[in-house]
Tab-separated table of C-alpha atoms and ligand atoms in Angstrom:
chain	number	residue	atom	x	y	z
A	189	UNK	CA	-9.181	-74.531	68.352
A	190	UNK	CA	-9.154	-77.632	70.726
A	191	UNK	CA	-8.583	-80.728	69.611
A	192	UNK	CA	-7.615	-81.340	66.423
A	193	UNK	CA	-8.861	-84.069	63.853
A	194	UNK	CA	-7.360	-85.340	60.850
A	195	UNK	CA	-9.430	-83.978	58.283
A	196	UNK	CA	-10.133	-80.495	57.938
A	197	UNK	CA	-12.812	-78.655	55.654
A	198	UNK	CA	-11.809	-75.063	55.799
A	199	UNK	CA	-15.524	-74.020	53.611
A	200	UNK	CA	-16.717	-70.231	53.022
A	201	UNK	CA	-20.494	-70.120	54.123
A	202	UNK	CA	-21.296	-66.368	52.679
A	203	UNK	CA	-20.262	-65.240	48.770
A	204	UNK	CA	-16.575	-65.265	48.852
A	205	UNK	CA	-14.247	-63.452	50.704
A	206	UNK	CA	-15.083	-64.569	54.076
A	207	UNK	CA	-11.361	-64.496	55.079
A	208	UNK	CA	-10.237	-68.341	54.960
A	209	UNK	CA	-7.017	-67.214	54.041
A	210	UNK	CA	-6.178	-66.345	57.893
A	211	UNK	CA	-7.612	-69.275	59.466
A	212	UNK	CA	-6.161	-71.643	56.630
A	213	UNK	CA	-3.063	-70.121	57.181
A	214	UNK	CA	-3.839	-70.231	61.048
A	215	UNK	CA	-4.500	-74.177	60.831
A	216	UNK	CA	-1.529	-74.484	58.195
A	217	UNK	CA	1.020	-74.654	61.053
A	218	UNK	CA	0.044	-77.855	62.237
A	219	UNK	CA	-1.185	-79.662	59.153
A	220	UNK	CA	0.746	-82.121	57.117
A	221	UNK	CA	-0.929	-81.150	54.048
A	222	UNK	CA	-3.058	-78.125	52.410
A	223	UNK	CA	-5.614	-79.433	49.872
A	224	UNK	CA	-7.062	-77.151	47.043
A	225	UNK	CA	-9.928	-78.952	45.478
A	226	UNK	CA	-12.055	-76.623	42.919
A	227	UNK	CA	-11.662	-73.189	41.439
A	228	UNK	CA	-8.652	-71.541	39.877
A	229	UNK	CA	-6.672	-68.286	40.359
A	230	UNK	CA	-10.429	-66.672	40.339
A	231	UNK	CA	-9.657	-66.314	44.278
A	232	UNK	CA	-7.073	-64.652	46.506
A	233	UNK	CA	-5.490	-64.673	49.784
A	234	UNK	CA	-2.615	-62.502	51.182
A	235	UNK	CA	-0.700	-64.155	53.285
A	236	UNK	CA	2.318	-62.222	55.791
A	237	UNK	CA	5.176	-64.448	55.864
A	238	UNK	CA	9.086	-64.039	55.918
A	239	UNK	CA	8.627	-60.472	56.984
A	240	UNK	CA	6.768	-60.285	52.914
A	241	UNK	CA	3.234	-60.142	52.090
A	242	UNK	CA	2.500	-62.500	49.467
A	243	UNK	CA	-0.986	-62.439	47.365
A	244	UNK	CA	-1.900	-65.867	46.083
A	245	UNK	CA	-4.337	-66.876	43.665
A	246	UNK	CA	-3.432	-70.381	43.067
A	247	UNK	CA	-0.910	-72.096	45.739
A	248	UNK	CA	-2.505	-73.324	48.705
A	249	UNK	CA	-1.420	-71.246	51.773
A	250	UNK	CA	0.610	-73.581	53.134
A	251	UNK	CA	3.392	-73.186	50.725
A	252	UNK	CA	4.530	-70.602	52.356
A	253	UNK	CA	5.752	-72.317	55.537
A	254	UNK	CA	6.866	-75.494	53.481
A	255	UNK	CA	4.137	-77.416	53.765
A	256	UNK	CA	2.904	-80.354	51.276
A	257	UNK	CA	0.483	-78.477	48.916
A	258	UNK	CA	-2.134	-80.199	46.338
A	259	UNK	CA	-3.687	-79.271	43.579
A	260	UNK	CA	-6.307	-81.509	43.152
A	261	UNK	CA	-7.982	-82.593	39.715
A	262	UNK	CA	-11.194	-80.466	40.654
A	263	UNK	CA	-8.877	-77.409	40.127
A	264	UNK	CA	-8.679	-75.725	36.803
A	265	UNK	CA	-4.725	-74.512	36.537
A	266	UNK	CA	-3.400	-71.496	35.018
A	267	UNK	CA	0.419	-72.823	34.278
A	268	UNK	CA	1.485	-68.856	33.870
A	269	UNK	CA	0.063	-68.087	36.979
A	270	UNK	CA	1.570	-70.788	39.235
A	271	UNK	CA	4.998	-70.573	37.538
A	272	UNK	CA	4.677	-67.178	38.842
A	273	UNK	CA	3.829	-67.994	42.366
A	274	UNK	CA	6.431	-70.692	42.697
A	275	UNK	CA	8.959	-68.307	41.491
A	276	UNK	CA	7.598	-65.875	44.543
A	277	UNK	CA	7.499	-68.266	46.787
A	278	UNK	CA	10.992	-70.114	46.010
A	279	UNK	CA	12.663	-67.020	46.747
A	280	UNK	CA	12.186	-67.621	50.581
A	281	UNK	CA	11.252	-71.297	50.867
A	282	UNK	CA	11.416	-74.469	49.138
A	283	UNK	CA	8.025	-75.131	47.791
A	284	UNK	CA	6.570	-78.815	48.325
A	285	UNK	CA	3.867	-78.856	45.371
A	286	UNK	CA	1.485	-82.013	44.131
A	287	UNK	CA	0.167	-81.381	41.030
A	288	UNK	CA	-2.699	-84.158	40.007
A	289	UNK	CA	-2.830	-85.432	36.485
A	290	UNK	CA	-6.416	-84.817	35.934
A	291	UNK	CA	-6.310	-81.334	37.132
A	292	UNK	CA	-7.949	-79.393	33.856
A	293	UNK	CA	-5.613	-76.350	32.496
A	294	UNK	CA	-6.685	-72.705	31.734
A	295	UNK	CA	-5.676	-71.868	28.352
A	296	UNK	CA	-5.650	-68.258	26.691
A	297	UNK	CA	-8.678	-69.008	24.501
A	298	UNK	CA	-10.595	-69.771	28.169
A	299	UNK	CA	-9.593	-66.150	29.422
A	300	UNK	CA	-10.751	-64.448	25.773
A	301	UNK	CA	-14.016	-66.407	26.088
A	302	UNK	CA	-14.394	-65.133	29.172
A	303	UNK	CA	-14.222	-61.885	28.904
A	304	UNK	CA	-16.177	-62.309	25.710
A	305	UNK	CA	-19.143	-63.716	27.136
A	306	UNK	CA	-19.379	-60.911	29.247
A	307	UNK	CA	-19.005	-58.023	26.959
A	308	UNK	CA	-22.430	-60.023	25.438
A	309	UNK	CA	-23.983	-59.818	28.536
A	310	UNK	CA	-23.465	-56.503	28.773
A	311	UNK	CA	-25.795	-55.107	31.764
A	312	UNK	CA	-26.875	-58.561	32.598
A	313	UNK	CA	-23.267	-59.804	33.085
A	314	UNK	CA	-22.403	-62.242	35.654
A	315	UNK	CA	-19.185	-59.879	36.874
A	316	UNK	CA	-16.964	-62.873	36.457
A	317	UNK	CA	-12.249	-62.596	37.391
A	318	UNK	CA	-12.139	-62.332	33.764
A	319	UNK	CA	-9.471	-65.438	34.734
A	320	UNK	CA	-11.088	-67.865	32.205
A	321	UNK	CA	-12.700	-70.134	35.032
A	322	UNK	CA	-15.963	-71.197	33.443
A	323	UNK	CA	-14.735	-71.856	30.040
A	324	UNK	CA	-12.100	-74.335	30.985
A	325	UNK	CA	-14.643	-76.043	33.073
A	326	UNK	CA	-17.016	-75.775	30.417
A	327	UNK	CA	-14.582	-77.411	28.323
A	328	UNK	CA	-13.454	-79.774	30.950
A	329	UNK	CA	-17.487	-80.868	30.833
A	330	UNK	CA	-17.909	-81.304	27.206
A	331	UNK	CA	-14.549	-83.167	27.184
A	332	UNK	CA	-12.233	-80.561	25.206
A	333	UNK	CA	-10.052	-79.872	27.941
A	334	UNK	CA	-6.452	-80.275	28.378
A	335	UNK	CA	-5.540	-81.391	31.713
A	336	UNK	CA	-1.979	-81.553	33.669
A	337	UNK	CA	-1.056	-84.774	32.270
A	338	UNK	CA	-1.297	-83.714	29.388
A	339	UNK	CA	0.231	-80.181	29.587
A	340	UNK	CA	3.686	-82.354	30.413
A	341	UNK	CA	3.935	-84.574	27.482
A	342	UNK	CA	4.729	-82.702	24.366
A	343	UNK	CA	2.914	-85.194	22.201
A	344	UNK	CA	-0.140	-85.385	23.147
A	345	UNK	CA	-0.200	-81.555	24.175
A	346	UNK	CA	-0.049	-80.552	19.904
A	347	UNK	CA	-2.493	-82.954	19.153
A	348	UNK	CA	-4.989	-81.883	21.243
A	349	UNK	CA	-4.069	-77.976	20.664
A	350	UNK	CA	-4.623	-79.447	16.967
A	351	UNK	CA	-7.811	-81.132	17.825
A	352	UNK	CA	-9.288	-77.969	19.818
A	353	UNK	CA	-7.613	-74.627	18.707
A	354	UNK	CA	-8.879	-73.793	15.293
A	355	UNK	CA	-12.622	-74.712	16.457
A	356	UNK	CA	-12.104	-72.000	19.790
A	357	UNK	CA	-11.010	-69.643	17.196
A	358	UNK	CA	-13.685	-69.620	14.766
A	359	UNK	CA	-16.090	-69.830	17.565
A	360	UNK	CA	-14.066	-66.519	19.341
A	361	UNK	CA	-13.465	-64.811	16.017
A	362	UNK	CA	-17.041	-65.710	14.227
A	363	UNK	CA	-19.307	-65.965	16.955
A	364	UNK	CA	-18.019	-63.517	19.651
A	365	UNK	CA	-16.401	-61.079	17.071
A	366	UNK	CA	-12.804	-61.389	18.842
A	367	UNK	CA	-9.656	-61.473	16.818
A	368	UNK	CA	-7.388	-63.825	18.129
A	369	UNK	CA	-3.828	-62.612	17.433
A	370	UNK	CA	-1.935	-65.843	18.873
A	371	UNK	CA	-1.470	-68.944	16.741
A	372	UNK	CA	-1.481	-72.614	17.788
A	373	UNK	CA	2.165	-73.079	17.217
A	374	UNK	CA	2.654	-69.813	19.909
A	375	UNK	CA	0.376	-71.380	22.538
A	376	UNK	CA	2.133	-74.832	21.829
A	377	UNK	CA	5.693	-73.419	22.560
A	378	UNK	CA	4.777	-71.182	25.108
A	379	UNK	CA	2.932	-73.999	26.979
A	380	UNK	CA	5.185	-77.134	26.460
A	381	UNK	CA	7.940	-74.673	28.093
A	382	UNK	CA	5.887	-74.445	31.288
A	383	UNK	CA	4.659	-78.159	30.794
A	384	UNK	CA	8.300	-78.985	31.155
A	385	UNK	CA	9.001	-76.742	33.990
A	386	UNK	CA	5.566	-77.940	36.358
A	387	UNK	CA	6.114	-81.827	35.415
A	388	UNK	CA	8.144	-82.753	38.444
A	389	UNK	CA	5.010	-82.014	40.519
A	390	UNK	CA	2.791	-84.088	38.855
A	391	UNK	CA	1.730	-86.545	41.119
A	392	UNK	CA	-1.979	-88.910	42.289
A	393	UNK	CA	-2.970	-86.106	44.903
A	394	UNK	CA	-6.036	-88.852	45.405
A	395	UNK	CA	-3.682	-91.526	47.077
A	396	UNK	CA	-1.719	-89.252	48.858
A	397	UNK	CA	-4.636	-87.707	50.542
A	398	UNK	CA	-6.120	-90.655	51.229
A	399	UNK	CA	-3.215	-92.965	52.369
A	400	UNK	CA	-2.201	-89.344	54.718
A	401	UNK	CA	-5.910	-89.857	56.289
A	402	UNK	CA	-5.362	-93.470	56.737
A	403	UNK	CA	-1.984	-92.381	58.578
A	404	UNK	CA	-3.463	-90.306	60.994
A	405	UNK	CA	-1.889	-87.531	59.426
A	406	UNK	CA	-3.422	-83.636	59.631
A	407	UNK	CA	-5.048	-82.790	55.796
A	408	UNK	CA	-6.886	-79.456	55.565
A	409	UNK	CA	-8.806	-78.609	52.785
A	410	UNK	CA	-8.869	-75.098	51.472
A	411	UNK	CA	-11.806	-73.873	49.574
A	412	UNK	CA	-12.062	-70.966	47.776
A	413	UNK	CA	-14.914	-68.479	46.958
A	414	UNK	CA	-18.259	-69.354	49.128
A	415	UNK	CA	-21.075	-71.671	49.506
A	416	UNK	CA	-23.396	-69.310	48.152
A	417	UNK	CA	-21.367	-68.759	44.723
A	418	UNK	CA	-21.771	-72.986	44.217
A	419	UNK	CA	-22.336	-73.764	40.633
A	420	UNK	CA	-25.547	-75.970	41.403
A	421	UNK	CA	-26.152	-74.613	45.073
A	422	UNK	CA	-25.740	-70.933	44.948
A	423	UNK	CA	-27.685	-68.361	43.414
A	424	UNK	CA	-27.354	-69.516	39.540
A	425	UNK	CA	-26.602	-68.286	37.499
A	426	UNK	CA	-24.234	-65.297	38.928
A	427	UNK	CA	-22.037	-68.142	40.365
A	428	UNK	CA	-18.534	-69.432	39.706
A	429	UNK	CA	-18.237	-72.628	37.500
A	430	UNK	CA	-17.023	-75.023	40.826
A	431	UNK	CA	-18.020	-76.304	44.084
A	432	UNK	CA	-16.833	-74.731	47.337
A	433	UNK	CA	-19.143	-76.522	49.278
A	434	UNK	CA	-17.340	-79.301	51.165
A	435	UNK	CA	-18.622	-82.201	49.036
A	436	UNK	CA	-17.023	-80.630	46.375
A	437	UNK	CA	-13.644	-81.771	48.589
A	438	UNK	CA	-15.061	-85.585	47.509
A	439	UNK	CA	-15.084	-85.035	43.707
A	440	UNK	CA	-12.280	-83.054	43.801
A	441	UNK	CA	-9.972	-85.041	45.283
A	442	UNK	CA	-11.247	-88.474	44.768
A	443	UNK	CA	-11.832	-89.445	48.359
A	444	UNK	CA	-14.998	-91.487	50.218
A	445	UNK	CA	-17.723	-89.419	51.757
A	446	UNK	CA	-16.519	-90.974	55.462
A	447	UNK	CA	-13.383	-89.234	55.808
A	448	UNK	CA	-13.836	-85.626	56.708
A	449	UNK	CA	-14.634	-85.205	60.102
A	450	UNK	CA	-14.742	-81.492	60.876
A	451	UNK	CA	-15.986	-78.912	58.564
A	452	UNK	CA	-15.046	-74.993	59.290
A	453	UNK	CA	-17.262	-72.458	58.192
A	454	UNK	CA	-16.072	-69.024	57.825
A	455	UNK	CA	-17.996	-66.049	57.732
A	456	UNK	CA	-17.660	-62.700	57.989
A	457	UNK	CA	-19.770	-60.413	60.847
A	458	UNK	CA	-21.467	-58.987	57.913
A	459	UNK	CA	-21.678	-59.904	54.084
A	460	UNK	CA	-20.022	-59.147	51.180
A	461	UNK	CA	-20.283	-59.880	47.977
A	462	UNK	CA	-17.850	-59.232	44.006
A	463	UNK	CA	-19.811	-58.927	40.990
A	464	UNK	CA	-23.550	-59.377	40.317
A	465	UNK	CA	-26.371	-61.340	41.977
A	466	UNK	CA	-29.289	-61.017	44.504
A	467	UNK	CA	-28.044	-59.580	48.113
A	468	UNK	CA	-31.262	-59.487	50.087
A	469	UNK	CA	-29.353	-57.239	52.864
A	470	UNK	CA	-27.183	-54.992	50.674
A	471	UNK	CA	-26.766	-51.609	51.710
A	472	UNK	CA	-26.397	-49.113	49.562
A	473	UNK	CA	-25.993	-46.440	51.047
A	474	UNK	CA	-22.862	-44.002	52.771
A	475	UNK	CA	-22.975	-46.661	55.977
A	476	UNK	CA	-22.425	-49.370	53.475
A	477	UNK	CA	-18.956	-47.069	52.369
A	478	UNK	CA	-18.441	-46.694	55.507
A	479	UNK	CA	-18.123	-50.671	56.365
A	480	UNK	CA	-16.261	-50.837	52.746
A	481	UNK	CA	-13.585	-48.890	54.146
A	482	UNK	CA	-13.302	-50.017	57.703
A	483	UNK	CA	-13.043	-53.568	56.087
A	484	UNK	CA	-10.976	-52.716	53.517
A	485	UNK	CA	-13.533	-54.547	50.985
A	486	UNK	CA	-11.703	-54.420	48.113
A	487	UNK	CA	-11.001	-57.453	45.646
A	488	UNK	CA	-7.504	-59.470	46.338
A	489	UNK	CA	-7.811	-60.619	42.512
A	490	UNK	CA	-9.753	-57.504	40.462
A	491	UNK	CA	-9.624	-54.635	42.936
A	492	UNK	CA	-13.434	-53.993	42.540
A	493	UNK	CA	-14.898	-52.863	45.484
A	494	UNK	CA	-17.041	-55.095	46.887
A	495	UNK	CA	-20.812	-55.081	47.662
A	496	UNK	CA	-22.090	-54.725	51.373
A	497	UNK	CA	-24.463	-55.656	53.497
A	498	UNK	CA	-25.859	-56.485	56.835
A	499	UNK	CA	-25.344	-60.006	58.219
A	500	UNK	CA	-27.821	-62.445	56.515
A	501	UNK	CA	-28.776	-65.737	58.917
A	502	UNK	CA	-31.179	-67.296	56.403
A	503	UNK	CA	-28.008	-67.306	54.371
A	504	UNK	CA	-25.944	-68.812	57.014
A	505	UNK	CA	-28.535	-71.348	57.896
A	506	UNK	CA	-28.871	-72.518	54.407
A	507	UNK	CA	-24.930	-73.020	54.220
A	508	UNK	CA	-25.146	-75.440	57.278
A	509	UNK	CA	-27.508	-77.911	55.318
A	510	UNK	CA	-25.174	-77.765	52.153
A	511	UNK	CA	-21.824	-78.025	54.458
A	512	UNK	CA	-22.955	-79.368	57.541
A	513	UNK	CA	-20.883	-77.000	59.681
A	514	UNK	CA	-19.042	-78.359	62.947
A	515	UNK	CA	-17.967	-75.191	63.814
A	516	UNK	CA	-17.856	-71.551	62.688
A	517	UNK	CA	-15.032	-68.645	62.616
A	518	UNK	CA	-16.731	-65.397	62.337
A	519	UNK	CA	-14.265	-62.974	60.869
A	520	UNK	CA	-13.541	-59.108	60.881
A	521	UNK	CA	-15.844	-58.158	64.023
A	522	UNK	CA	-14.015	-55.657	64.573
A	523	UNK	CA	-15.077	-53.779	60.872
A	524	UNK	CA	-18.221	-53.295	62.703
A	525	UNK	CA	-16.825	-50.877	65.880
A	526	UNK	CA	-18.351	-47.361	65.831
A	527	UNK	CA	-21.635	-48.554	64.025
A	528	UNK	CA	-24.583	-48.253	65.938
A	529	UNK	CA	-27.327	-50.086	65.851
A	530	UNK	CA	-26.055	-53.013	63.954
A	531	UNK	CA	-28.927	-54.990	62.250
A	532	UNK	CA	-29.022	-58.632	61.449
A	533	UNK	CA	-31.247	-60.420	59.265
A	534	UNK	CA	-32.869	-62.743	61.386
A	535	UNK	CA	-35.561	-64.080	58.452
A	536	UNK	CA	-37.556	-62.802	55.106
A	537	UNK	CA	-40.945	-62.018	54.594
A	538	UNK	CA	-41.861	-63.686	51.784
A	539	UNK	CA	-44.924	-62.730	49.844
A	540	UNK	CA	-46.708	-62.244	53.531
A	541	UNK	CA	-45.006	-65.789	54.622
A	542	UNK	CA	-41.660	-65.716	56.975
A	543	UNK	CA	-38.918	-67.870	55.783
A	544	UNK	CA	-35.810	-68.599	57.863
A	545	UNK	CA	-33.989	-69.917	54.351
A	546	UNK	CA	-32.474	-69.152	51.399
A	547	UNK	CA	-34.668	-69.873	48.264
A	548	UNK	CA	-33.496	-71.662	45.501
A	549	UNK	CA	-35.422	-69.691	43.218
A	550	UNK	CA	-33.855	-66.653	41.941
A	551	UNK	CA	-37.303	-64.973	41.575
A	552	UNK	CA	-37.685	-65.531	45.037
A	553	UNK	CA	-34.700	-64.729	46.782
A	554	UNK	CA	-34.940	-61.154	44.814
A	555	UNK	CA	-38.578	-60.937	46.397
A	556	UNK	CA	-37.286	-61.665	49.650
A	557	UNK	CA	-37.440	-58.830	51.963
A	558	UNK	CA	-35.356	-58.907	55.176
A	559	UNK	CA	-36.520	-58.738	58.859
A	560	UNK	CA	-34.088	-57.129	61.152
A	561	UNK	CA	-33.255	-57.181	64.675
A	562	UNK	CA	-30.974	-54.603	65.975
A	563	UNK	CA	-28.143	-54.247	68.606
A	564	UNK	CA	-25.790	-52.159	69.939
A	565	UNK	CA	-22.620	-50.646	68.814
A	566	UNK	CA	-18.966	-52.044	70.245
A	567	UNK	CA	-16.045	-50.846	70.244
A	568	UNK	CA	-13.018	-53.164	69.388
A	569	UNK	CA	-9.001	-52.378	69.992
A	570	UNK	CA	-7.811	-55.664	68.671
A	571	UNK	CA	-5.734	-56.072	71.690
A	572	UNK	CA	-8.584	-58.019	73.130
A	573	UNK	CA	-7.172	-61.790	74.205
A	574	UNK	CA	-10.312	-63.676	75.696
A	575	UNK	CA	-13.696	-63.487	74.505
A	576	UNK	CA	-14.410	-61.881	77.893
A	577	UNK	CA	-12.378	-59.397	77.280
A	578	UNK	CA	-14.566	-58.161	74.265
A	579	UNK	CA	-17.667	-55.469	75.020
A	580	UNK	CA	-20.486	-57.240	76.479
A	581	UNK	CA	-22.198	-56.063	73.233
A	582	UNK	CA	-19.515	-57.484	71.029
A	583	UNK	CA	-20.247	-60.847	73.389
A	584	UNK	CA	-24.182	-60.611	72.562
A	585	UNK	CA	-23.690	-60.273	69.145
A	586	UNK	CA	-22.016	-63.315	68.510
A	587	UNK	CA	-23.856	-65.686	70.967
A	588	UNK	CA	-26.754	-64.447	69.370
A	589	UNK	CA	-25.604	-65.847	65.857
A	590	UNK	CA	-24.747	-69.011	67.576
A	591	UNK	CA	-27.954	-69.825	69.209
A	592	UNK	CA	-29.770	-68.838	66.476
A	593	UNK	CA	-27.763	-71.385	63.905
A	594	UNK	CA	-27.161	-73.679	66.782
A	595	UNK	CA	-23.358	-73.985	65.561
A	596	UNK	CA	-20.446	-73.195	67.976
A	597	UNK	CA	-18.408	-69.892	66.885
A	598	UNK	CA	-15.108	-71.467	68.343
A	599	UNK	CA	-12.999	-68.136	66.439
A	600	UNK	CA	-13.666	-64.705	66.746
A	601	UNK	CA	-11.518	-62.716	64.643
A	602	UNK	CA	-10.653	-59.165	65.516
A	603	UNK	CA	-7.838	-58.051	63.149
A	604	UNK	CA	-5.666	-59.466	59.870
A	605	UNK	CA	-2.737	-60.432	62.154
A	606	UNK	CA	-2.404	-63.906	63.889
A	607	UNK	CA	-2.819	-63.015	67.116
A	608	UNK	CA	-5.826	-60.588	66.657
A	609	UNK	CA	-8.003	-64.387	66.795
A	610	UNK	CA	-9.476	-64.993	70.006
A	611	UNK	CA	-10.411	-68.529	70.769
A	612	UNK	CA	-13.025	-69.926	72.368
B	959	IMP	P1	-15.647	-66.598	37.983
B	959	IMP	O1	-15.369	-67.547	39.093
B	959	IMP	O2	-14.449	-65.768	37.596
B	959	IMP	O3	-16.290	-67.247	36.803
B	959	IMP	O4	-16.726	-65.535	38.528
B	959	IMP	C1	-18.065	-65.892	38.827
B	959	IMP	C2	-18.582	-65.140	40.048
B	959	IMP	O5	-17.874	-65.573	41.209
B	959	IMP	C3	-18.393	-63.623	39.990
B	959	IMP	O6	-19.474	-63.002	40.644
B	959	IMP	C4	-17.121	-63.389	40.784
B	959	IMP	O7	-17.045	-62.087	41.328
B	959	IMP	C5	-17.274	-64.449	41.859
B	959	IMP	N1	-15.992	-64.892	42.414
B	959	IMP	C6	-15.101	-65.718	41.842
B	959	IMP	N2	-14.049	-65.922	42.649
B	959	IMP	C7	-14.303	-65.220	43.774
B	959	IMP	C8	-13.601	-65.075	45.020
B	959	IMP	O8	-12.534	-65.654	45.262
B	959	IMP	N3	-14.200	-64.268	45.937
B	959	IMP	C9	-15.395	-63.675	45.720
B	959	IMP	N4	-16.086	-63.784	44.588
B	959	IMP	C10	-15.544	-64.571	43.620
């Protein structure tokens, strides 16, 4: 990947799913540290390590090869979940965790709301993890939430269960018609338990980023879900309750807009996309199982099968103003051997108008209709080491995406193993 600079945005540019897990991990090796800054165990990467696959929801990927890992304060933390992973994880290596104080915490009323706002929804649901991701940032924004530092100290941890608890239960059991079996003084015990257990993390992941940067040192910044699932920028609201986007690594962390220097989007050769939403190039039909299968598009965190589609550049050009890309790894090429033709989306017609963006208005974007231009089928081993050595048509494809955005695809990736990543 050339020359590397000290600050890394690793930033999904589609809905999710784009496979940042393999180039974070890729770019892992040589980084001093791996920087979450928003969402929660709502996302998932498998990682191959020690001869194990490992599925993480919360843990940067760098904990597996003993890297420094942050969780920043933009994060919303599910203490059972990440006691979990450690335990995983310390089982092979010796896990170097930050933990920031302001990072907000996922309680079990978040996960019943939830999945309680959805069952209202019904048919109009957004399709969210179920993990309890927009309640605790809810909470965090009306300022009811608990956060890390307080999660460690026992004190202030009952008052504020006292302060918050019986209102989320007479909202849950009133309101949303949920009984909620637990009991404040359960959630307090269970809680202060893994309170004590996390607190030797707890740590200003703010300075330690910054005064890293200042150091010279290597700081990558792994986002998770996609640009177009942005709570203000993507396509509200069937989007998560965070920012992927790569400012969202500013608020997040707590760091000055002049520090970040290269910013990796990753996208997949076609699109995908979990739960509900517009998908202006969807298909729905058997070739749309067909690339479900060959990609294996199946949810890391729920299982669902995900949604399909042809590759979308308006999109892809709209996630370069919101990210402003350096560079872009396009992902699973090889999902797309044996199809033939392969369409992209090269605009939409718009009410008789052509658009090469992304509207902001949900109306819109559902109005939008596609315009395609079609190539040929390719065939790919994964053995392929140079971009040369890919099909010519494999070779048009992608410098057709890349004059079209006007953004260098520096990775091609061709497989899930390391060396099935050609570089260019
Ligand atoms: P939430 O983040 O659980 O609130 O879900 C909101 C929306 O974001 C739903 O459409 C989810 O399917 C989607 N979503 C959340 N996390 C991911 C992810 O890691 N990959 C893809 N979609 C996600």
């Amino acid at each position: 990947m050339g020359f590397i600079l000290p600050a890394i945005s690793i930033v999904g540019i589609q809905f999710g799913d784009e496979g940042k897990g393999k180039i974070t991990d890729f770019f892992a090796e040589k980084a001093d540290l791996v920087v979450r800054y928003q969402g929660g165990n709502n996302a998932g990467h498998t990682v191959v390590a020690h001869g194990k696959t490992f599925k993480f929801h919360l843990l940067p990927s760098g904990g597996v090869w003993g890297k420094k890992c942050l969780i920043g304060a933009g994060v919303v933390l599910d203490p059972r979940v990440l006691a979990k992973e450690i335990e995983e994880i310390e089982k092979f290596k010796k896990l170097d965790l930050m933990i920031d104080p302001r990072t907000h915490i996922i309680m079990p009323y978040h996960n019943l709301q939830d999945n309680a706002n959805e069952a209202i929804l019904g048919g109009g649901k957004i399709g969210t993890t179920g993990r309890g991701i927009g309640p605790c940032y809810a909470d965090k924004a009306l300022r009811k939430g608990i956060r890390f530092e307080d999660l460690i100290d026992e004190k202030i941890l009952a008052e504020k269960l006292k302060q918050v608890f019986p209102i989320k239960k007479k909202m849950l059991e009133l309101a949303y018609g949920v009984q909620v079996s637990t009991t404040e003084e359960d959630i307090f015990k269970e809680y202060s338990e893994l309170g004590k257990k996390l607190k030797k993390y707890l740590g200003d992941c703010s300075i330690l980023t910054s005064n890293s940067l200042n150091e010279k040192k290597t700081v990558l910044f792994e986002s998770a879900q996609g640009t177009h699932l942005d709570n203000d920028f993507g396509t509200y609201p069937y989007v998560t309750s965070s920012h992927p986007i790569a400012g969202g690594i500013f608020t997040g962390i707590g760091l000055g807009l002049t520090k970040i220097n290269k910013v990796i989007g990753i996208g997949k050769a076609y699109t995908t996309r979990v739960g509900s939403g517009p998908f202006p190039t969807e298909l729905t039909d058997a070739l749309g199982d067909k690339i479900r299968q060959q990609g294996n598009e199946f949810g890391t965190t729920t299982g669902r099968p995900r949604r399909v589609g042809w590759l979308d550049l308006p999109l892809l050009r709209t996630s370069h103003r919101f990210n402003g890309l350096t560079e872009i790894a396009l992902m699973k090429l090889d999902v797309l051997s044996g199809i033939t033709p392969i369409k992209i989306c090269i605009e939409y017609e718009l009410n008789g108008t052509r658009i090469l963006e992304f509207p902001a208005n949900l109306n819109e974007i559902e109005q939008c209709k596609p315009v395609y231009k079609e190539f040929s089928g390719f065939s790919i081993s994964g053995k392929e080491k140079t971009f040369k050595e890919l099909p010519k048509e494999a070779q048009e494809y992608v410098q057709f995406i890349e004059s079209e955005l006007k953004i260098p695809i520096k990775t091609v990736s061709i497989g899930a193993g390391r060396e099935e990543t050609i570089q260019r």
